[in-house]
Structure formats: structure tokens, C-alpha cells
Amino acid sequence: MCTPNIPIYVGMMSGTSMDGVDAVACVFNEKGCQFIARSFEPYSDMLRESLLSLCQTGPDEVFRMQNGANEIAKIYAKAFNKLLTDSGLNYKNIRAIGAHGQTIRHNPQIGASTQLINGALLAELTKTDVITDFRSRDLAAGGEGAPLVPAFHKWVLSGDVPRGILNIGGISNLTVLPERGSDDEVLGFDCGPGNVLMDAWIEKVNHVRYDQDAVWARSGKVIPQLLESLKQEKFFSQVPPKSTGRELFNLPWLEARLNGEKPEDVQRTLVSFTAETVTDAIRNFAPHIKELRVCGGGAKNPLMISELALLNPELVVTTTADLGVDPQDVEGLAFAWLAYRFDRRESGNLPSATGASGSRILGCLYPA
């Protein structure tokens, strides 16, 4: 356990998969970070359906967004309190919470991205400083507002060889790290769908939220024509910096490209869709890397990992666990780090990843 005089930061993340909130407590120094504890608080079915409905236009959106922001703050507070209880920490030990909030709309083409959370309410409920709204300043500086994690990846996960850090959440994003000490820029961008289409499809057909251990996908076979049709989306021909979300890749987008295929074959094809679009991104923009380290929910999909290894035989393909960071903790740690950077009034973005006109301090503070 850390001594009381060492600032502890809590990073809280709820991603595109919309399954719940990950919270991670850690401390930072000039050499890296020290993990302390984690917790997870799932969304209720009712909250998740409400949030998913806000990803598309609909009636009474302002009220539903206000209510959703309050409910998200309450879930974040619950995850925070669970973290404290499980770790034995007191809220007075925590310097600040870095709270991402729940993305419901991401439209960098108009300089906007909406993450639902009532930061003031979260500060009230936790009696702790809350730093949130991390994307707006990068967007204001002409960036995509995403991905934000490459700066943290550079700080913690750089190594002796150039490597890719692949986060497979709802959306897949790749950070291309030069070897430690190199002057080469870090590249980061969204590759396309991660789990979002796989999860949406199995939920529609089998009424479960995800395909645990890819059991259902393994029962199907890849449909080459469907795979090629999915890969024709123009997003994949764009060059970085680029980012995407549920605004583009969603269940209606998928269903418009189906033609009576067996459901299990669709699921299997979606695994290949994610793996192949990631591989295409590596070959187009990071052919020099030697390793691919995977994190996020997709790191738990053994079929995904094996397919990535098969498609990239020249690379060492493992998870970030081999680098000493649990794949489920990476994004939570990243938002704790962004809070740490804000606290020090240091920049949190990488213009080479987001396309912003320069480095910026990210976030807004709601004092305890």
C-alpha cells in the first residue's frame, strides 16, 4: 500500500461496448506507474438501453442526456466506492479522479464529441476532485479528440523495439510506438470496429451481450463475399489521424450488408473483419513494428488473438500482460494518467495521433 503522502489517482473508463465502468487506482512517478487496485461496476440493462438509444437521434434527447449524465455519475461513484472498499483506501488518500464518461456521439468533423457524465455530481458523491471532459480541448485545437491513450502508451509501454499497442474495445485503435529513445513520432488512430459489431449481432440473435471465448463464432465459417463487402467502407481508405464510433459502425450498418447468411457465419466473419482491418492498418501505416501487444476486451477473445497471430506471422502477438500491464487496466490507467498530467498542468495529447495543432492540457476540474 502506498504511503499517504504519495498522490493516488483513480482512472475511470466506460467504453464503446457500454458494458460498465472500469476503475483503476495507481500512483505515478517519472519512471512509470504503480498499480494499486481495480473495480468494475456493470451497467443495468435499463441504463445500457437508454445510452444506446442516445447514440442515434430520437425524441426528447436533451432531457434523456441530462438524466443519463446523472445516472453515469452515480455508477461512477458506485465503482469508486467499491474500489475504496476493496483496497482499504480512504477517499482522503485520492488526489483526483480522471473520469472519461460515456461517449454517445463522436463527430470530429464538426469539432464535437459528447461524453455523458455530470462531473459536479461525481465530485459531490465522492468528495474527491474530478477531472473530466478530456476530448474537448484537443478538438478545439483541430484534432480528432481521439485516440487519447497513445500518449500514455508512449510513457508506459515503449520498449527496445518498435511495437504496436492494439486496444480492442468497441472500436479498435492502434498506437505505433518507436523504440524507446527514438526521435520518431508516435502514431495513433482508430482502425475500425473492435467488438461493437460482434456484440451487437450476438445480442440481437442470441440475447447475450458478448460471445464468451468466441464459442459461437467458432461454430461458424468466414463468408468471403461478406467480408469483402464490409471492408469496402470508405473509412478504411482514409489515412490517419482518424477516429470513428457507433455513428458509423452499428447494427443497421451491418444488417444493410447481409443477405440471409447463417447467423453463426456472420459472427465468425465479424471476427475476421476486425482482425483483417487491423492487419491492413499495420501493413499500411506500421510495417516496421516487431511486436503487437493487445489490450481491451478483445484481448480475452482467443479466436481474435490467434487470427491476428496468423495474419501477422512476422510479429510477436501477445497481450499487454507480457509488458506487466493487465489488458483490462490499460484504459483506466490512461485516464488516471491524464488526470495526473492535468494536475501538473502538462499536456495529455499527442498531435501526431489526434491531428491537433499542438500539445494541450486536457480536461476540466470539478473540485471536491
GROMACS .gro file of C-alpha atoms in nm:
model
  368
    1MET     CA    1   0.000   0.000   0.000
    2CYS     CA    2   0.124   0.348  -0.084
    3THR     CA    3   0.211   0.592   0.190
    4PRO     CA    4  -0.045   0.873   0.245
    5ASN     CA    5   0.186   1.147   0.115
    6ILE     CA    6   0.210   0.990  -0.233
    7PRO     CA    7  -0.072   1.117  -0.458
    8ILE     CA    8  -0.304   0.840  -0.572
    9TYR     CA    9  -0.507   0.883  -0.890
   10VAL     CA   10  -0.813   0.688  -0.997
   11GLY     CA   11  -0.889   0.646  -1.366
   12MET     CA   12  -1.244   0.555  -1.465
   13MET     CA   13  -1.340   0.442  -1.813
   14SER     CA   14  -1.662   0.329  -1.983
   15GLY     CA   15  -1.602   0.245  -2.346
   16THR     CA   16  -1.791   0.195  -2.670
   17SER     CA   17  -1.900  -0.154  -2.564
   18MET     CA   18  -2.115   0.012  -2.295
   19ASP     CA   19  -2.092  -0.278  -2.052
   20GLY     CA   20  -1.997  -0.082  -1.742
   21VAL     CA   21  -1.726   0.119  -1.566
   22ASP     CA   22  -1.367   0.012  -1.503
   23ALA     CA   23  -1.189   0.192  -1.219
   24VAL     CA   24  -0.815   0.167  -1.151
   25ALA     CA   25  -0.616   0.326  -0.867
   26CYS     CA   26  -0.245   0.392  -0.916
   27VAL     CA   27   0.046   0.622  -0.841
   28PHE     CA   28   0.284   0.781  -1.090
   29ASN     CA   29   0.646   0.885  -1.094
   30GLU     CA   30   0.890   0.986  -1.365
   31LYS     CA   31   0.964   0.620  -1.447
   32GLY     CA   32   0.612   0.482  -1.477
   33CYS     CA   33   0.308   0.385  -1.275
   34GLN     CA   34   0.233   0.152  -0.986
   35PHE     CA   35  -0.098  -0.031  -0.990
   36ILE     CA   36  -0.287  -0.039  -0.660
   37ALA     CA   37  -0.639  -0.172  -0.714
   38ARG     CA   38  -0.923  -0.211  -0.962
   39SER     CA   39  -1.300  -0.246  -0.961
   40PHE     CA   40  -1.577  -0.288  -1.216
   41GLU     CA   41  -1.940  -0.179  -1.198
   42PRO     CA   42  -2.174  -0.310  -1.470
   43TYR     CA   43  -2.447  -0.105  -1.631
   44SER     CA   44  -2.802  -0.217  -1.570
   45ASP     CA   45  -2.992  -0.332  -1.877
   46MET     CA   46  -3.216  -0.025  -1.849
   47LEU     CA   47  -2.925   0.222  -1.837
   48ARG     CA   48  -2.745   0.050  -2.122
   49GLU     CA   49  -3.053   0.058  -2.344
   50SER     CA   50  -3.102   0.426  -2.263
   51LEU     CA   51  -2.741   0.507  -2.351
   52LEU     CA   52  -2.753   0.306  -2.673
   53SER     CA   53  -3.066   0.493  -2.777
   54LEU     CA   54  -2.877   0.822  -2.737
   55CYS     CA   55  -2.622   0.715  -2.996
   56GLN     CA   56  -2.884   0.790  -3.262
   57THR     CA   57  -3.125   1.080  -3.297
   58GLY     CA   58  -3.456   1.046  -3.116
   59PRO     CA   59  -3.724   1.229  -2.917
   60ASP     CA   60  -3.659   1.439  -2.605
   61GLU     CA   61  -3.283   1.399  -2.635
   62VAL     CA   62  -3.186   1.687  -2.407
   63PHE     CA   63  -3.379   1.551  -2.110
   64ARG     CA   64  -3.254   1.197  -2.173
   65MET     CA   65  -2.895   1.321  -2.196
   66GLN     CA   66  -2.930   1.515  -1.870
   67ASN     CA   67  -3.075   1.214  -1.694
   68GLY     CA   68  -2.811   0.987  -1.848
   69ALA     CA   69  -2.528   1.213  -1.730
   70ASN     CA   70  -2.662   1.196  -1.375
   71GLU     CA   71  -2.701   0.818  -1.387
   72ILE     CA   72  -2.349   0.778  -1.523
   73ALA     CA   73  -2.213   0.989  -1.236
   74LYS     CA   74  -2.392   0.764  -0.987
   75ILE     CA   75  -2.249   0.447  -1.147
   76TYR     CA   76  -1.901   0.601  -1.146
   77ALA     CA   77  -1.942   0.689  -0.778
   78LYS     CA   78  -2.050   0.332  -0.704
   79ALA     CA   79  -1.743   0.195  -0.882
   80PHE     CA   80  -1.523   0.442  -0.693
   81ASN     CA   81  -1.666   0.343  -0.355
   82LYS     CA   82  -1.628  -0.025  -0.440
   83LEU     CA   83  -1.264   0.040  -0.528
   84LEU     CA   84  -1.207   0.207  -0.192
   85THR     CA   85  -1.378  -0.072  -0.002
   86ASP     CA   86  -1.189  -0.349  -0.179
   87SER     CA   87  -0.849  -0.177  -0.145
   88GLY     CA   88  -0.886  -0.034   0.205
   89LEU     CA   89  -0.819   0.318   0.077
   90ASN     CA   90  -0.995   0.624   0.215
   91TYR     CA   91  -1.127   0.891  -0.021
   92LYS     CA   92  -0.886   1.131   0.152
   93ASN     CA   93  -0.599   0.924   0.002
   94ILE     CA   94  -0.715   1.002  -0.352
   95ARG     CA   95  -0.569   1.309  -0.521
   96ALA     CA   96  -0.812   1.311  -0.814
   97ILE     CA   97  -1.041   1.102  -1.031
   98GLY     CA   98  -0.989   1.104  -1.407
   99ALA     CA   99  -1.337   1.026  -1.540
  100HIS     CA  100  -1.385   0.966  -1.912
  101GLY     CA  101  -1.766   0.949  -1.915
  102GLN     CA  102  -1.972   0.760  -2.172
  103THR     CA  103  -1.932   0.855  -2.536
  104ILE     CA  104  -2.266   0.874  -2.713
  105ARG     CA  105  -2.172   1.088  -3.016
  106HIS     CA  106  -1.830   1.143  -3.173
  107ASN     CA  107  -1.829   1.393  -3.460
  108PRO     CA  108  -1.477   1.534  -3.501
  109GLN     CA  109  -1.568   1.663  -3.848
  110ILE     CA  110  -1.763   1.939  -3.671
  111GLY     CA  111  -1.524   1.961  -3.375
  112ALA     CA  112  -1.757   1.784  -3.131
  113SER     CA  113  -1.761   1.473  -2.913
  114THR     CA  114  -2.008   1.406  -2.633
  115GLN     CA  115  -1.919   1.206  -2.321
  116LEU     CA  116  -2.204   1.183  -2.075
  117ILE     CA  117  -2.115   1.242  -1.711
  118ASN     CA  118  -2.213   1.500  -1.452
  119GLY     CA  119  -1.868   1.584  -1.316
  120ALA     CA  120  -2.006   1.813  -1.048
  121LEU     CA  121  -2.234   1.538  -0.917
  122LEU     CA  122  -1.950   1.286  -0.919
  123ALA     CA  123  -1.734   1.527  -0.715
  124GLU     CA  124  -2.023   1.573  -0.474
  125LEU     CA  125  -2.082   1.199  -0.435
  126THR     CA  126  -1.715   1.105  -0.393
  127LYS     CA  127  -1.586   1.411  -0.201
  128THR     CA  128  -1.292   1.400  -0.443
  129ASP     CA  129  -1.158   1.625  -0.719
  130VAL     CA  130  -1.293   1.511  -1.055
  131ILE     CA  131  -1.122   1.582  -1.387
  132THR     CA  132  -1.330   1.506  -1.695
  133ASP     CA  133  -1.409   1.635  -2.048
  134PHE     CA  134  -1.070   1.527  -2.183
  135ARG     CA  135  -1.153   1.542  -2.554
  136SER     CA  136  -1.282   1.897  -2.599
  137ARG     CA  137  -0.950   2.083  -2.589
  138ASP     CA  138  -0.791   1.859  -2.847
  139LEU     CA  139  -1.095   1.906  -3.072
  140ALA     CA  140  -1.074   2.281  -3.023
  141ALA     CA  141  -0.714   2.264  -3.141
  142GLY     CA  142  -0.823   2.099  -3.464
  143GLY     CA  143  -0.770   1.739  -3.354
  144GLU     CA  144  -0.994   1.435  -3.366
  145GLY     CA  145  -1.024   1.428  -2.987
  146ALA     CA  146  -0.920   1.064  -3.018
  147PRO     CA  147  -0.741   0.844  -2.961
  148LEU     CA  148  -0.609   0.990  -2.635
  149VAL     CA  149  -0.437   0.680  -2.496
  150PRO     CA  150  -0.127   0.686  -2.724
  151ALA     CA  151   0.043   0.946  -2.502
  152PHE     CA  152   0.006   0.710  -2.205
  153HIS     CA  153   0.117   0.412  -2.414
  154LYS     CA  154   0.433   0.602  -2.505
  155TRP     CA  155   0.503   0.683  -2.142
  156VAL     CA  156   0.448   0.333  -2.002
  157LEU     CA  157   0.464   0.073  -2.279
  158SER     CA  158   0.758   0.177  -2.501
  159GLY     CA  159   1.030  -0.084  -2.537
  160ASP     CA  160   1.357  -0.172  -2.703
  161VAL     CA  161   1.190  -0.246  -3.037
  162PRO     CA  162   0.912  -0.067  -3.227
  163ARG     CA  163   0.578  -0.212  -3.122
  164GLY     CA  164   0.208  -0.168  -3.173
  165ILE     CA  165  -0.036  -0.140  -2.884
  166LEU     CA  166  -0.374  -0.256  -3.007
  167ASN     CA  167  -0.676  -0.173  -2.796
  168ILE     CA  168  -0.980  -0.377  -2.897
  169GLY     CA  169  -1.278  -0.224  -2.724
  170GLY     CA  170  -1.597  -0.145  -2.909
  171ILE     CA  171  -1.370   0.024  -3.163
  172SER     CA  172  -1.015  -0.097  -3.231
  173ASN     CA  173  -0.734   0.156  -3.212
  174LEU     CA  174  -0.364   0.117  -3.274
  175THR     CA  175  -0.072   0.302  -3.120
  176VAL     CA  176   0.255   0.272  -3.311
  177LEU     CA  177   0.544   0.318  -3.068
  178PRO     CA  178   0.903   0.371  -3.187
  179GLU     CA  179   1.172   0.206  -2.983
  180ARG     CA  180   1.248   0.383  -2.656
  181GLY     CA  181   1.477   0.682  -2.707
  182SER     CA  182   1.392   0.725  -3.075
  183ASP     CA  183   1.302   1.066  -3.213
  184ASP     CA  184   1.035   0.915  -3.437
  185GLU     CA  185   0.680   1.032  -3.374
  186VAL     CA  186   0.418   0.814  -3.211
  187LEU     CA  187   0.129   0.734  -3.443
  188GLY     CA  188  -0.219   0.650  -3.316
  189PHE     CA  189  -0.555   0.607  -3.486
  190ASP     CA  190  -0.877   0.408  -3.493
  191CYS     CA  191  -0.861   0.102  -3.718
  192GLY     CA  192  -1.237   0.034  -3.731
  193PRO     CA  193  -1.477  -0.188  -3.539
  194GLY     CA  194  -1.342  -0.388  -3.249
  195ASN     CA  195  -1.613  -0.571  -3.060
  196VAL     CA  196  -1.904  -0.339  -3.137
  197LEU     CA  197  -2.049  -0.533  -3.430
  198MET     CA  198  -1.981  -0.876  -3.281
  199ASP     CA  199  -2.153  -0.776  -2.957
  200ALA     CA  200  -2.448  -0.614  -3.133
  201TRP     CA  201  -2.503  -0.917  -3.356
  202ILE     CA  202  -2.492  -1.182  -3.083
  203GLU     CA  203  -2.717  -0.967  -2.864
  204LYS     CA  204  -2.973  -0.942  -3.143
  205VAL     CA  205  -2.967  -1.313  -3.231
  206ASN     CA  206  -2.884  -1.490  -2.902
  207HIS     CA  207  -2.983  -1.222  -2.647
  208VAL     CA  208  -2.648  -1.222  -2.469
  209ARG     CA  209  -2.409  -0.928  -2.454
  210TYR     CA  210  -2.097  -1.092  -2.593
  211ASP     CA  211  -1.958  -1.415  -2.736
  212GLN     CA  212  -1.759  -1.552  -2.442
  213ASP     CA  213  -1.438  -1.721  -2.559
  214ALA     CA  214  -1.570  -1.688  -2.918
  215VAL     CA  215  -1.764  -2.014  -2.876
  216TRP     CA  216  -2.043  -1.908  -3.113
  217ALA     CA  217  -1.805  -1.761  -3.370
  218ARG     CA  218  -1.608  -2.087  -3.375
  219SER     CA  219  -1.925  -2.272  -3.478
  220GLY     CA  220  -1.945  -2.068  -3.800
  221LYS     CA  221  -1.727  -2.009  -4.101
  222VAL     CA  222  -1.597  -1.698  -4.274
  223ILE     CA  223  -1.810  -1.569  -4.563
  224PRO     CA  224  -1.555  -1.419  -4.808
  225GLN     CA  225  -1.810  -1.212  -5.002
  226LEU     CA  226  -1.949  -1.057  -4.685
  227LEU     CA  227  -1.601  -0.987  -4.552
  228GLU     CA  228  -1.504  -0.804  -4.869
  229SER     CA  229  -1.829  -0.608  -4.866
  230LEU     CA  230  -1.767  -0.489  -4.510
  231LYS     CA  231  -1.413  -0.384  -4.594
  232GLN     CA  232  -1.535  -0.156  -4.873
  233GLU     CA  233  -1.644   0.109  -4.620
  234LYS     CA  234  -1.454   0.426  -4.714
  235PHE     CA  235  -1.329   0.480  -4.358
  236PHE     CA  236  -1.067   0.212  -4.420
  237SER     CA  237  -0.912   0.402  -4.711
  238GLN     CA  238  -0.865   0.719  -4.505
  239VAL     CA  239  -0.520   0.799  -4.369
  240PRO     CA  240  -0.450   0.884  -4.004
  241PRO     CA  241  -0.528   1.079  -3.799
  242LYS     CA  242  -0.876   0.930  -3.799
  243SER     CA  243  -1.134   0.816  -3.546
  244THR     CA  244  -1.476   0.658  -3.558
  245GLY     CA  245  -1.755   0.516  -3.342
  246ARG     CA  246  -2.111   0.389  -3.328
  247GLU     CA  247  -2.220   0.675  -3.553
  248LEU     CA  248  -2.082   0.469  -3.842
  249PHE     CA  249  -2.033   0.112  -3.726
  250ASN     CA  250  -2.360  -0.009  -3.578
  251LEU     CA  251  -2.618  -0.286  -3.621
  252PRO     CA  252  -2.814  -0.115  -3.904
  253TRP     CA  253  -2.484  -0.065  -4.091
  254LEU     CA  254  -2.417  -0.438  -4.064
  255GLU     CA  255  -2.770  -0.551  -4.145
  256ALA     CA  256  -2.775  -0.342  -4.464
  257ARG     CA  257  -2.492  -0.564  -4.592
  258LEU     CA  258  -2.645  -0.902  -4.502
  259ASN     CA  259  -2.830  -1.129  -4.740
  260GLY     CA  260  -2.970  -1.421  -4.541
  261GLU     CA  261  -2.639  -1.566  -4.421
  262LYS     CA  262  -2.632  -1.808  -4.128
  263PRO     CA  263  -2.606  -1.608  -3.804
  264GLU     CA  264  -2.306  -1.801  -3.675
  265ASP     CA  265  -2.127  -1.744  -4.006
  266VAL     CA  266  -2.187  -1.371  -3.973
  267GLN     CA  267  -2.036  -1.380  -3.624
  268ARG     CA  268  -1.729  -1.568  -3.747
  269THR     CA  269  -1.689  -1.324  -4.035
  270LEU     CA  270  -1.701  -1.029  -3.796
  271VAL     CA  271  -1.402  -1.170  -3.605
  272SER     CA  272  -1.207  -1.179  -3.931
  273PHE     CA  273  -1.334  -0.833  -4.019
  274THR     CA  274  -1.174  -0.684  -3.708
  275ALA     CA  275  -0.855  -0.889  -3.743
  276GLU     CA  276  -0.812  -0.811  -4.114
  277THR     CA  277  -0.877  -0.437  -4.086
  278VAL     CA  278  -0.624  -0.418  -3.803
  279THR     CA  279  -0.374  -0.612  -4.014
  280ASP     CA  280  -0.437  -0.384  -4.312
  281ALA     CA  281  -0.372  -0.083  -4.087
  282ILE     CA  282  -0.043  -0.233  -3.969
  283ARG     CA  283   0.074  -0.306  -4.323
  284ASN     CA  284  -0.025   0.038  -4.449
  285PHE     CA  285   0.095   0.255  -4.162
  286ALA     CA  286   0.321   0.048  -3.933
  287PRO     CA  287   0.505  -0.214  -4.140
  288HIS     CA  288   0.820  -0.169  -3.930
  289ILE     CA  289   0.686  -0.284  -3.592
  290LYS     CA  290   0.817  -0.606  -3.440
  291GLU     CA  291   0.553  -0.672  -3.175
  292LEU     CA  292   0.178  -0.637  -3.137
  293ARG     CA  293   0.050  -0.618  -2.779
  294VAL     CA  294  -0.327  -0.638  -2.737
  295CYS     CA  295  -0.541  -0.487  -2.460
  296GLY     CA  296  -0.910  -0.417  -2.400
  297GLY     CA  297  -1.197  -0.664  -2.404
  298GLY     CA  298  -1.079  -0.817  -2.732
  299ALA     CA  299  -0.769  -0.945  -2.556
  300LYS     CA  300  -0.996  -1.205  -2.394
  301ASN     CA  301  -1.111  -1.338  -2.732
  302PRO     CA  302  -0.882  -1.634  -2.808
  303LEU     CA  303  -1.003  -1.661  -3.167
  304MET     CA  304  -0.919  -1.295  -3.226
  305ILE     CA  305  -0.569  -1.333  -3.082
  306SER     CA  306  -0.499  -1.648  -3.284
  307GLU     CA  307  -0.625  -1.487  -3.605
  308LEU     CA  308  -0.413  -1.177  -3.551
  309ALA     CA  309  -0.111  -1.402  -3.498
  310LEU     CA  310  -0.193  -1.599  -3.814
  311LEU     CA  311  -0.232  -1.283  -4.022
  312ASN     CA  312   0.088  -1.131  -3.883
  313PRO     CA  313   0.339  -1.418  -3.865
  314GLU     CA  314   0.633  -1.177  -3.863
  315LEU     CA  315   0.516  -1.019  -3.535
  316VAL     CA  316   0.521  -1.130  -3.174
  317VAL     CA  317   0.148  -1.118  -3.092
  318THR     CA  318   0.054  -1.130  -2.723
  319THR     CA  319  -0.137  -0.915  -2.474
  320THR     CA  320  -0.004  -0.626  -2.267
  321ALA     CA  321   0.014  -0.866  -1.972
  322ASP     CA  322   0.357  -0.959  -2.111
  323LEU     CA  323   0.456  -0.595  -2.055
  324GLY     CA  324   0.335  -0.605  -1.695
  325VAL     CA  325   0.000  -0.430  -1.752
  326ASP     CA  326  -0.327  -0.620  -1.733
  327PRO     CA  327  -0.515  -0.577  -2.064
  328GLN     CA  328  -0.829  -0.468  -1.877
  329ASP     CA  329  -0.645  -0.195  -1.685
  330VAL     CA  330  -0.477  -0.007  -1.971
  331GLU     CA  331  -0.752   0.245  -2.046
  332GLY     CA  332  -0.835   0.306  -1.680
  333LEU     CA  333  -0.467   0.372  -1.611
  334ALA     CA  334  -0.459   0.605  -1.911
  335PHE     CA  335  -0.733   0.827  -1.771
  336ALA     CA  336  -0.569   0.826  -1.428
  337TRP     CA  337  -0.254   0.943  -1.608
  338LEU     CA  338  -0.447   1.217  -1.790
  339ALA     CA  339  -0.572   1.338  -1.451
  340TYR     CA  340  -0.214   1.331  -1.324
  341ARG     CA  341  -0.100   1.533  -1.625
  342PHE     CA  342  -0.381   1.786  -1.576
  343ASP     CA  343  -0.287   1.817  -1.209
  344ARG     CA  344   0.069   1.906  -1.315
  345ARG     CA  345  -0.061   2.132  -1.594
  346GLU     CA  346   0.118   1.920  -1.853
  347SER     CA  347  -0.010   1.821  -2.194
  348GLY     CA  348  -0.204   1.498  -2.239
  349ASN     CA  349  -0.248   1.467  -2.615
  350LEU     CA  350  -0.016   1.365  -2.895
  351PRO     CA  351  -0.073   1.582  -3.203
  352SER     CA  352   0.079   1.307  -3.419
  353ALA     CA  353  -0.206   1.081  -3.309
  354THR     CA  354  -0.502   1.321  -3.294
  355GLY     CA  355  -0.405   1.576  -3.560
  356ALA     CA  356  -0.431   1.869  -3.318
  357SER     CA  357  -0.229   2.181  -3.398
  358GLY     CA  358  -0.021   2.133  -3.084
  359SER     CA  359   0.011   1.981  -2.739
  360ARG     CA  360  -0.266   2.078  -2.498
  361ILE     CA  361  -0.357   2.033  -2.133
  362LEU     CA  362  -0.669   1.818  -2.139
  363GLY     CA  363  -0.964   1.817  -1.901
  364CYS     CA  364  -1.182   2.029  -1.675
  365LEU     CA  365  -1.175   2.026  -1.296
  366TYR     CA  366  -1.469   1.987  -1.059
  367PRO     CA  367  -1.319   2.043  -0.713
  368ALA     CA  368  -1.430   1.826  -0.422
   0.00000   0.00000   0.00000
